[in-house]
PDB file of C-alpha atoms and ligand atoms in Angstrom:
ATOM      1  CA  MET T  28      63.299 -23.307  -0.779  1.00 42.00           C
ATOM      2  CA  THR T  29      64.754 -23.069  -4.285  1.00 50.00           C
ATOM      3  CA  THR T  30      65.197 -26.320  -6.218  1.00 67.00           C
ATOM      4  CA  VAL T  31      68.687 -26.808  -7.772  1.00 81.00           C
ATOM      5  CA  PRO T  32      68.127 -27.322 -11.529  1.00 93.00           C
ATOM      6  CA  LYS T  33      69.129 -30.559 -13.087  1.00 96.00           C
ATOM      7  CA  PHE T  34      70.286 -30.940 -16.671  1.00 98.00           C
ATOM      8  CA  VAL T  35      70.070 -33.334 -19.599  1.00 98.00           C
ATOM      9  CA  ILE T  36      72.219 -32.158 -22.459  1.00 98.00           C
ATOM     10  CA  GLY T  37      72.361 -33.747 -25.835  1.00 98.00           C
ATOM     11  CA  ASN T  38      75.619 -33.287 -27.843  1.00 98.00           C
ATOM     12  CA  TRP T  39      74.984 -34.387 -31.474  1.00 98.00           C
ATOM     13  CA  LYS T  40      78.646 -33.794 -32.366  1.00 98.00           C
ATOM     14  CA  MET T  41      79.211 -33.873 -36.221  1.00 98.00           C
ATOM     15  CA  GLN T  42      76.249 -36.141 -36.735  1.00 97.00           C
ATOM     16  CA  ALA T  43      72.737 -35.937 -38.040  1.00 91.00           C
ATOM     17  CA  ARG T  44      72.495 -34.436 -41.475  1.00 93.00           C
ATOM     18  CA  HIS T  45      70.062 -31.587 -42.022  1.00 94.00           C
ATOM     19  CA  GLU T  46      66.764 -33.384 -42.448  1.00 95.00           C
ATOM     20  CA  HIS T  47      67.568 -36.033 -39.800  1.00 96.00           C
ATOM     21  CA  GLY T  48      68.511 -33.241 -37.351  1.00 97.00           C
ATOM     22  CA  LEU T  49      65.395 -31.316 -37.946  1.00 97.00           C
ATOM     23  CA  GLN T  50      63.238 -34.413 -37.575  1.00 97.00           C
ATOM     24  CA  LEU T  51      64.999 -35.362 -34.382  1.00 98.00           C
ATOM     25  CA  ALA T  52      64.402 -31.872 -32.954  1.00 98.00           C
ATOM     26  CA  ARG T  53      60.770 -32.001 -33.985  1.00 98.00           C
ATOM     27  CA  ASP T  54      60.223 -35.479 -32.514  1.00 98.00           C
ATOM     28  CA  ILE T  55      61.778 -34.432 -29.144  1.00 98.00           C
ATOM     29  CA  SER T  56      59.881 -31.140 -29.138  1.00 97.00           C
ATOM     30  CA  ARG T  57      56.517 -32.796 -29.875  1.00 97.00           C
ATOM     31  CA  ARG T  58      56.888 -35.183 -26.962  1.00 97.00           C
ATOM     32  CA  LEU T  59      58.119 -32.499 -24.529  1.00 97.00           C
ATOM     33  CA  LYS T  60      55.308 -30.243 -25.540  1.00 96.00           C
ATOM     34  CA  ASP T  61      52.669 -32.954 -24.822  1.00 96.00           C
ATOM     35  CA  ALA T  62      54.238 -34.049 -21.605  1.00 95.00           C
ATOM     36  CA  PRO T  63      56.722 -31.430 -20.341  1.00 94.00           C
ATOM     37  CA  PRO T  64      59.332 -32.616 -17.808  1.00 93.00           C
ATOM     38  CA  PRO T  65      59.306 -30.906 -14.401  1.00 94.00           C
ATOM     39  CA  PRO T  66      60.434 -27.378 -14.433  1.00 94.00           C
ATOM     40  CA  HIS T  67      63.586 -28.108 -12.419  1.00 94.00           C
ATOM     41  CA  LEU T  68      64.893 -30.330 -15.236  1.00 96.00           C
ATOM     42  CA  HIS T  69      66.503 -28.385 -17.968  1.00 97.00           C
ATOM     43  CA  THR T  70      66.936 -30.021 -21.374  1.00 98.00           C
ATOM     44  CA  ILE T  71      69.490 -28.619 -23.777  1.00 98.00           C
ATOM     45  CA  ILE T  72      70.164 -29.732 -27.339  1.00 98.00           C
ATOM     46  CA  CYS T  73      73.500 -28.989 -28.959  1.00 98.00           C
ATOM     47  CA  PRO T  74      73.403 -29.625 -32.739  1.00 98.00           C
ATOM     48  CA  PRO T  75      76.073 -28.690 -35.276  1.00 98.00           C
ATOM     49  CA  PHE T  76      76.301 -25.009 -36.281  1.00 98.00           C
ATOM     50  CA  THR T  77      74.488 -25.706 -39.560  1.00 97.00           C
ATOM     51  CA  GLN T  78      71.416 -26.943 -37.642  1.00 97.00           C
ATOM     52  CA  LEU T  79      71.150 -24.198 -35.011  1.00 98.00           C
ATOM     53  CA  ASP T  80      68.518 -22.125 -36.762  1.00 97.00           C
ATOM     54  CA  GLY T  81      66.239 -25.009 -37.704  1.00 97.00           C
ATOM     55  CA  VAL T  82      66.474 -26.662 -34.252  1.00 98.00           C
ATOM     56  CA  HIS T  83      65.740 -23.332 -32.587  1.00 98.00           C
ATOM     57  CA  GLN T  84      62.549 -23.003 -34.566  1.00 97.00           C
ATOM     58  CA  ALA T  85      61.489 -26.488 -33.667  1.00 97.00           C
ATOM     59  CA  LEU T  86      62.136 -25.913 -30.032  1.00 97.00           C
ATOM     60  CA  LYS T  87      60.371 -22.588 -29.995  1.00 96.00           C
ATOM     61  CA  GLU T  88      57.203 -24.213 -31.302  1.00 95.00           C
ATOM     62  CA  THR T  89      56.860 -26.077 -27.983  1.00 96.00           C
ATOM     63  CA  GLY T  90      56.125 -22.816 -26.200  1.00 95.00           C
ATOM     64  CA  LEU T  91      58.322 -24.027 -23.379  1.00 96.00           C
ATOM     65  CA  PRO T  92      60.564 -21.440 -21.732  1.00 95.00           C
ATOM     66  CA  HIS T  93      64.160 -21.668 -22.942  1.00 94.00           C
ATOM     67  CA  GLU T  94      65.375 -22.595 -19.374  1.00 93.00           C
ATOM     68  CA  GLN T  95      63.310 -25.794 -19.716  1.00 95.00           C
ATOM     69  CA  LEU T  96      64.152 -26.578 -23.288  1.00 97.00           C
ATOM     70  CA  GLY T  97      67.181 -24.760 -24.602  1.00 98.00           C
ATOM     71  CA  MET T  98      69.772 -24.938 -27.350  1.00 98.00           C
ATOM     72  CA  GLY T  99      73.519 -24.843 -27.356  1.00 98.00           C
ATOM     73  CA  ALA T 100      76.367 -24.885 -29.811  1.00 98.00           C
ATOM     74  CA  GLN T 101      79.356 -27.146 -29.657  1.00 98.00           C
ATOM     75  CA  ASP T 102      82.100 -24.475 -29.826  1.00 98.00           C
ATOM     76  CA  CYS T 103      82.710 -20.781 -30.394  1.00 98.00           C
ATOM     77  CA  TYR T 104      85.719 -18.726 -31.248  1.00 98.00           C
ATOM     78  CA  PRO T 105      87.320 -16.421 -28.717  1.00 98.00           C
ATOM     79  CA  ALA T 106      87.024 -13.263 -30.744  1.00 98.00           C
ATOM     80  CA  SER T 107      83.584 -11.781 -31.473  1.00 97.00           C
ATOM     81  CA  SER T 108      84.317 -10.939 -35.166  1.00 97.00           C
ATOM     82  CA  GLY T 109      87.260 -10.488 -37.512  1.00 98.00           C
ATOM     83  CA  PRO T 110      89.290 -12.203 -40.212  1.00 98.00           C
ATOM     84  CA  PHE T 111      89.044 -15.697 -38.842  1.00 98.00           C
ATOM     85  CA  THR T 112      88.162 -17.887 -41.865  1.00 98.00           C
ATOM     86  CA  GLY T 113      85.810 -20.760 -41.005  1.00 97.00           C
ATOM     87  CA  ASP T 114      85.296 -19.782 -37.385  1.00 98.00           C
ATOM     88  CA  ILE T 115      82.089 -18.960 -35.680  1.00 98.00           C
ATOM     89  CA  SER T 116      81.816 -16.439 -32.833  1.00 98.00           C
ATOM     90  CA  ALA T 117      79.700 -16.404 -29.684  1.00 98.00           C
ATOM     91  CA  PRO T 118      77.522 -13.431 -30.767  1.00 98.00           C
ATOM     92  CA  MET T 119      76.809 -15.394 -34.020  1.00 98.00           C
ATOM     93  CA  ILE T 120      75.510 -18.411 -32.316  1.00 98.00           C
ATOM     94  CA  ARG T 121      73.565 -16.227 -29.890  1.00 98.00           C
ATOM     95  CA  ASP T 122      71.868 -14.592 -32.949  1.00 98.00           C
ATOM     96  CA  LEU T 123      70.561 -18.054 -33.847  1.00 98.00           C
ATOM     97  CA  GLY T 124      69.073 -18.676 -30.416  1.00 98.00           C
ATOM     98  CA  ALA T 125      71.897 -20.571 -28.640  1.00 98.00           C
ATOM     99  CA  ARG T 126      71.920 -19.946 -24.926  1.00 98.00           C
ATOM    100  CA  TYR T 127      74.663 -22.348 -24.150  1.00 98.00           C
ATOM    101  CA  VAL T 128      77.921 -23.554 -25.701  1.00 98.00           C
ATOM    102  CA  ILE T 129      79.978 -26.665 -25.075  1.00 98.00           C
ATOM    103  CA  LEU T 130      83.641 -25.698 -24.559  1.00 98.00           C
ATOM    104  CA  GLY T 131      86.792 -27.816 -24.079  1.00 98.00           C
ATOM    105  CA  HIS T 132      85.267 -31.140 -25.105  1.00 98.00           C
ATOM    106  CA  SER T 133      87.995 -33.706 -25.134  1.00 98.00           C
ATOM    107  CA  GLU T 134      87.457 -34.201 -28.883  1.00 98.00           C
ATOM    108  CA  ARG T 135      88.353 -30.515 -29.384  1.00 98.00           C
ATOM    109  CA  ARG T 136      91.253 -30.657 -26.957  1.00 97.00           C
ATOM    110  CA  GLN T 137      92.575 -33.654 -28.811  1.00 97.00           C
ATOM    111  CA  ASN T 138      91.720 -32.894 -32.421  1.00 97.00           C
ATOM    112  CA  HIS T 139      92.198 -29.140 -32.431  1.00 97.00           C
ATOM    113  CA  GLY T 140      94.953 -28.805 -29.832  1.00 97.00           C
ATOM    114  CA  GLU T 141      92.748 -26.694 -27.579  1.00 98.00           C
ATOM    115  CA  THR T 142      94.537 -25.801 -24.370  1.00 98.00           C
ATOM    116  CA  ASP T 143      93.114 -24.709 -21.088  1.00 98.00           C
ATOM    117  CA  ALA T 144      94.066 -21.187 -21.863  1.00 98.00           C
ATOM    118  CA  ILE T 145      92.202 -21.135 -25.208  1.00 98.00           C
ATOM    119  CA  ILE T 146      89.190 -22.678 -23.528  1.00 98.00           C
ATOM    120  CA  ARG T 147      89.302 -19.963 -20.853  1.00 98.00           C
ATOM    121  CA  GLN T 148      89.289 -17.283 -23.644  1.00 98.00           C
ATOM    122  CA  LYS T 149      86.290 -18.961 -25.153  1.00 98.00           C
ATOM    123  CA  VAL T 150      84.506 -18.932 -21.750  1.00 98.00           C
ATOM    124  CA  LYS T 151      85.113 -15.230 -21.585  1.00 98.00           C
ATOM    125  CA  ALA T 152      83.752 -14.696 -25.102  1.00 98.00           C
ATOM    126  CA  ALA T 153      80.679 -16.784 -24.435  1.00 98.00           C
ATOM    127  CA  THR T 154      79.873 -14.995 -21.164  1.00 98.00           C
ATOM    128  CA  ALA T 155      80.325 -11.650 -22.770  1.00 98.00           C
ATOM    129  CA  ALA T 156      77.802 -12.632 -25.512  1.00 98.00           C
ATOM    130  CA  GLY T 157      75.266 -13.799 -22.884  1.00 98.00           C
ATOM    131  CA  ILE T 158      75.853 -17.476 -23.431  1.00 98.00           C
ATOM    132  CA  THR T 159      76.231 -20.023 -20.668  1.00 98.00           C
ATOM    133  CA  PRO T 160      79.422 -22.098 -21.062  1.00 98.00           C
ATOM    134  CA  ILE T 161      79.343 -25.800 -20.536  1.00 98.00           C
ATOM    135  CA  VAL T 162      82.984 -26.664 -19.914  1.00 98.00           C
ATOM    136  CA  CYS T 163      84.159 -30.223 -20.207  1.00 98.00           C
ATOM    137  CA  ILE T 164      86.986 -31.623 -18.172  1.00 98.00           C
ATOM    138  CA  GLY T 165      88.205 -35.230 -17.697  1.00 98.00           C
ATOM    139  CA  GLU T 166      91.289 -37.430 -17.437  1.00 98.00           C
ATOM    140  CA  HIS T 167      92.574 -40.039 -19.975  1.00 97.00           C
ATOM    141  CA  LEU T 168      92.740 -43.661 -18.969  1.00 97.00           C
ATOM    142  CA  ALA T 169      96.454 -43.700 -18.481  1.00 97.00           C
ATOM    143  CA  GLU T 170      96.237 -40.674 -16.143  1.00 97.00           C
ATOM    144  CA  ARG T 171      93.536 -42.404 -14.159  1.00 97.00           C
ATOM    145  CA  ASN T 172      95.423 -45.625 -13.891  1.00 96.00           C
ATOM    146  CA  GLU T 173      98.635 -43.845 -12.856  1.00 97.00           C
ATOM    147  CA  GLY T 174      96.651 -42.119 -10.053  1.00 96.00           C
ATOM    148  CA  ARG T 175      96.908 -38.646 -11.682  1.00 97.00           C
ATOM    149  CA  ALA T 176      93.168 -37.942 -12.239  1.00 97.00           C
ATOM    150  CA  ALA T 177      93.008 -35.482  -9.375  1.00 96.00           C
ATOM    151  CA  SER T 178      95.909 -33.356 -10.494  1.00 97.00           C
ATOM    152  CA  VAL T 179      94.635 -33.405 -14.141  1.00 98.00           C
ATOM    153  CA  LEU T 180      91.168 -32.254 -12.997  1.00 98.00           C
ATOM    154  CA  SER T 181      92.614 -29.606 -10.760  1.00 97.00           C
ATOM    155  CA  THR T 182      94.816 -28.243 -13.654  1.00 97.00           C
ATOM    156  CA  GLN T 183      91.884 -28.205 -16.028  1.00 97.00           C
ATOM    157  CA  ILE T 184      89.623 -26.388 -13.558  1.00 97.00           C
ATOM    158  CA  GLU T 185      92.288 -23.869 -12.736  1.00 96.00           C
ATOM    159  CA  GLY T 186      93.257 -23.266 -16.421  1.00 97.00           C
ATOM    160  CA  SER T 187      89.953 -23.385 -18.315  1.00 97.00           C
ATOM    161  CA  LEU T 188      87.560 -21.642 -15.899  1.00 96.00           C
ATOM    162  CA  THR T 189      87.495 -17.927 -15.394  1.00 94.00           C
ATOM    163  CA  ARG T 190      87.577 -16.552 -11.844  1.00 90.00           C
ATOM    164  CA  GLY T 191      84.006 -15.435 -11.868  1.00 87.00           C
ATOM    165  CA  PHE T 192      82.820 -18.431 -13.874  1.00 95.00           C
ATOM    166  CA  ARG T 193      79.070 -18.716 -14.179  1.00 94.00           C
ATOM    167  CA  GLY T 194      78.379 -21.776 -16.165  1.00 97.00           C
ATOM    168  CA  ILE T 195      78.138 -25.548 -16.037  1.00 97.00           C
ATOM    169  CA  LEU T 196      80.914 -28.016 -15.619  1.00 97.00           C
ATOM    170  CA  ALA T 197      80.838 -31.450 -17.228  1.00 98.00           C
ATOM    171  CA  TYR T 198      83.095 -34.227 -15.912  1.00 98.00           C
ATOM    172  CA  GLU T 199      83.726 -36.466 -18.909  1.00 98.00           C
ATOM    173  CA  PRO T 200      86.507 -39.001 -18.348  1.00 98.00           C
ATOM    174  CA  VAL T 201      87.992 -39.516 -21.795  1.00 98.00           C
ATOM    175  CA  TRP T 202      87.929 -43.314 -21.364  1.00 97.00           C
ATOM    176  CA  ALA T 203      84.241 -43.258 -20.903  1.00 97.00           C
ATOM    177  CA  ILE T 204      83.325 -41.297 -23.990  1.00 97.00           C
ATOM    178  CA  GLY T 205      81.917 -43.593 -26.733  1.00 96.00           C
ATOM    179  CA  SER T 206      83.395 -46.723 -25.059  1.00 96.00           C
ATOM    180  CA  GLY T 207      80.204 -48.142 -23.482  1.00 95.00           C
ATOM    181  CA  ILE T 208      82.090 -47.990 -20.145  1.00 95.00           C
ATOM    182  CA  THR T 209      80.864 -45.722 -17.309  1.00 96.00           C
ATOM    183  CA  PRO T 210      82.571 -45.245 -13.956  1.00 96.00           C
ATOM    184  CA  SER T 211      81.132 -46.994 -10.953  1.00 96.00           C
ATOM    185  CA  ARG T 212      78.819 -45.026  -8.654  1.00 95.00           C
ATOM    186  CA  ASP T 213      81.540 -44.961  -6.084  1.00 96.00           C
ATOM    187  CA  GLU T 214      84.167 -43.524  -8.479  1.00 96.00           C
ATOM    188  CA  LEU T 215      81.743 -40.955  -9.766  1.00 97.00           C
ATOM    189  CA  GLN T 216      80.767 -39.854  -6.339  1.00 96.00           C
ATOM    190  CA  ARG T 217      84.449 -39.478  -5.449  1.00 96.00           C
ATOM    191  CA  LYS T 218      85.427 -37.611  -8.595  1.00 97.00           C
ATOM    192  CA  LEU T 219      82.513 -35.238  -8.379  1.00 96.00           C
ATOM    193  CA  THR T 220      83.090 -34.564  -4.659  1.00 95.00           C
ATOM    194  CA  LEU T 221      86.698 -33.712  -5.567  1.00 96.00           C
ATOM    195  CA  ILE T 222      85.614 -31.393  -8.359  1.00 96.00           C
ATOM    196  CA  ARG T 223      83.196 -29.625  -5.953  1.00 95.00           C
ATOM    197  CA  ALA T 224      85.974 -29.184  -3.510  1.00 93.00           C
ATOM    198  CA  LEU T 225      88.289 -27.712  -6.230  1.00 94.00           C
ATOM    199  CA  LEU T 226      85.779 -25.228  -7.564  1.00 94.00           C
ATOM    200  CA  PRO T 227      85.662 -22.687  -4.731  1.00 91.00           C
ATOM    201  CA  MET T 228      89.485 -22.386  -4.885  1.00 87.00           C
ATOM    202  CA  ARG T 229      89.268 -21.473  -8.569  1.00 88.00           C
ATOM    203  CA  LEU T 230      86.278 -19.185  -8.214  1.00 86.00           C
ATOM    204  CA  MET T 231      87.619 -17.719  -4.949  1.00 81.00           C
ATOM    205  CA  THR T 232      84.180 -18.006  -3.419  1.00 81.00           C
ATOM    206  CA  ASP T 233      81.905 -20.702  -2.260  1.00 80.00           C
ATOM    207  CA  ASP T 234      78.825 -18.588  -2.926  1.00 81.00           C
ATOM    208  CA  ILE T 235      78.609 -19.667  -6.542  1.00 83.00           C
ATOM    209  CA  ARG T 236      77.060 -23.044  -7.118  1.00 89.00           C
ATOM    210  CA  VAL T 237      78.287 -24.488 -10.375  1.00 95.00           C
ATOM    211  CA  PRO T 238      76.214 -27.369 -11.714  1.00 96.00           C
ATOM    212  CA  VAL T 239      78.454 -30.420 -12.196  1.00 97.00           C
ATOM    213  CA  LEU T 240      77.352 -33.018 -14.837  1.00 98.00           C
ATOM    214  CA  TYR T 241      78.584 -36.365 -15.830  1.00 98.00           C
ATOM    215  CA  GLY T 242      79.197 -37.358 -19.455  1.00 98.00           C
ATOM    216  CA  GLY T 243      80.422 -40.498 -21.191  1.00 98.00           C
ATOM    217  CA  SER T 244      78.375 -43.469 -22.525  1.00 97.00           C
ATOM    218  CA  VAL T 245      75.162 -42.393 -20.786  1.00 97.00           C
ATOM    219  CA  THR T 246      72.175 -44.341 -21.966  1.00 96.00           C
ATOM    220  CA  SER T 247      68.654 -44.646 -20.525  1.00 94.00           C
ATOM    221  CA  VAL T 248      69.880 -47.797 -18.805  1.00 93.00           C
ATOM    222  CA  GLN T 249      72.489 -46.096 -16.581  1.00 91.00           C
ATOM    223  CA  ALA T 250      70.739 -42.634 -16.457  1.00 95.00           C
ATOM    224  CA  PRO T 251      68.542 -43.469 -13.351  1.00 94.00           C
ATOM    225  CA  SER T 252      71.458 -44.718 -11.342  1.00 94.00           C
ATOM    226  CA  ILE T 253      73.776 -41.840 -12.374  1.00 96.00           C
ATOM    227  CA  MET T 254      71.194 -39.175 -11.710  1.00 94.00           C
ATOM    228  CA  SER T 255      70.399 -40.548  -8.279  1.00 93.00           C
ATOM    229  CA  ILE T 256      74.024 -39.868  -7.251  1.00 93.00           C
ATOM    230  CA  GLU T 257      73.815 -36.880  -4.920  1.00 89.00           C
ATOM    231  CA  ALA T 258      76.848 -35.018  -6.349  1.00 90.00           C
ATOM    232  CA  VAL T 259      75.546 -35.280  -9.969  1.00 95.00           C
ATOM    233  CA  ASP T 260      73.484 -32.414 -11.365  1.00 96.00           C
ATOM    234  CA  GLY T 261      72.875 -33.861 -14.748  1.00 97.00           C
ATOM    235  CA  VAL T 262      74.182 -35.748 -17.787  1.00 98.00           C
ATOM    236  CA  LEU T 263      75.859 -34.873 -21.024  1.00 98.00           C
ATOM    237  CA  VAL T 264      74.812 -37.373 -23.593  1.00 98.00           C
ATOM    238  CA  GLY T 265      76.470 -38.050 -26.956  1.00 98.00           C
ATOM    239  CA  SER T 266      75.313 -40.967 -29.120  1.00 97.00           C
ATOM    240  CA  ALA T 267      72.158 -41.731 -27.121  1.00 98.00           C
ATOM    241  CA  SER T 268      70.967 -38.210 -27.946  1.00 98.00           C
ATOM    242  CA  LEU T 269      70.816 -38.989 -31.651  1.00 98.00           C
ATOM    243  CA  GLU T 270      67.674 -40.991 -31.442  1.00 97.00           C
ATOM    244  CA  ALA T 271      64.535 -39.285 -30.123  1.00 98.00           C
ATOM    245  CA  GLN T 272      63.245 -42.175 -28.019  1.00 97.00           C
ATOM    246  CA  SER T 273      66.471 -42.942 -26.313  1.00 97.00           C
ATOM    247  CA  PHE T 274      67.058 -39.247 -25.467  1.00 98.00           C
ATOM    248  CA  LEU T 275      63.511 -38.942 -24.221  1.00 98.00           C
ATOM    249  CA  ASP T 276      63.930 -42.039 -22.079  1.00 97.00           C
ATOM    250  CA  ILE T 277      66.975 -40.422 -20.529  1.00 97.00           C
ATOM    251  CA  ILE T 278      64.935 -37.186 -19.859  1.00 97.00           C
ATOM    252  CA  ASP T 279      62.200 -39.313 -18.251  1.00 96.00           C
ATOM    253  CA  ALA T 280      64.713 -41.197 -16.113  1.00 94.00           C
ATOM    254  CA  ALA T 281      66.339 -37.990 -15.049  1.00 95.00           C
ATOM    255  CA  ALA T 282      62.922 -36.470 -14.198  1.00 94.00           C
ATOM    256  CA  GLU T 283      61.992 -39.475 -12.111  1.00 91.00           C
ATOM    257  CA  ALA T 284      65.264 -39.822 -10.302  1.00 87.00           C
ATOM    258  CA  THR T 285      65.357 -36.090  -9.339  1.00 84.00           C
ATOM    259  CA  THR T 286      61.743 -35.354  -8.477  1.00 79.00           C
ATOM    260  CA  PRO T 287      61.178 -35.457  -4.699  1.00 73.00           C
ATOM    261  CA  GLN T 288      58.679 -38.155  -3.847  1.00 68.00           C
ATOM    262  CA  PRO T 289      55.843 -37.029  -1.610  1.00 65.00           C
ATOM    263  CA  SER T 290      56.088 -38.453   1.852  1.00 64.00           C
ATOM    264  CA  PRO T 291      53.490 -41.170   2.538  1.00 60.00           C
TER     265      PRO T 291
HETATM  266  P1  PGA V 326      78.893 -40.497 -25.568  1.00 85.87           P
HETATM  267  O1  PGA V 326      79.557 -39.070 -25.747  1.00 85.87           O
HETATM  268  O2  PGA V 326      77.687 -40.328 -24.799  1.00 85.87           O
HETATM  269  O3  PGA V 326      78.594 -40.988 -27.001  1.00 85.87           O
HETATM  270  O4  PGA V 326      79.907 -41.338 -24.859  1.00 85.87           O
HETATM  271  C1  PGA V 326      79.473 -38.143 -24.649  1.00 85.87           C
HETATM  272  C2  PGA V 326      80.178 -36.908 -24.946  1.00 85.87           C
HETATM  273  O5  PGA V 326      81.176 -36.914 -25.729  1.00 85.87           O
HETATM  274  O6  PGA V 326      79.777 -35.744 -24.514  1.00 85.87           O
END
């Protein structure tokens, strides 16, 4: 029987200056080298572009396979090269060791006007460069309160994923990001079940199992409860990934919540 992998992903956003970022990567690496999490738990660190090279070196020193401890970028451009001042392409981040890329985060949708169509182009570019896309979807508070969450999620899935999507999906309700508020277990279970039901329609097959993660105000306090929800394949962590101990606590909690206990 194959174990479905679980994920803990740290999104540093535009935080952690150079030395701080390197130190953070080294601290996390050191602990994971000494006490590696179970192989089914995949940890991914997503620093800013400027830190990719240094973080990659720190992670490599653990000797852990990249599936177990990998690195991702926080965005990429749809084209692979060309006259696009200030942009960074998928092959460029791949050159620096990134195996993943976060796409369609609500901060990019909001601050950079990224539409589902742009995100889908980026998914194609990442996939062509051998990078696994981590696509974020999620409704705003007003949409949730007006009972429109299901149609928002459906539109985002339909618009931002490619038909043959091979990647990770992160459900990040916009109202939960950075707010200290997380959905109840019940709400999460319902939303993730809905997302899982929508996926085969977009992918036109139910043979592909897309991991579905939750993100938004995850800390080591809620991580055990969130990770124990059956429909949750992992967590995408923002601010709590900026401090080595709090991120390691989340990894430990995820490992514990997802490791099958031997029967007595
Ligand atoms: P947060 O961010 O954990 O700080 O709420 C999550 C995210 O934006 O991915």
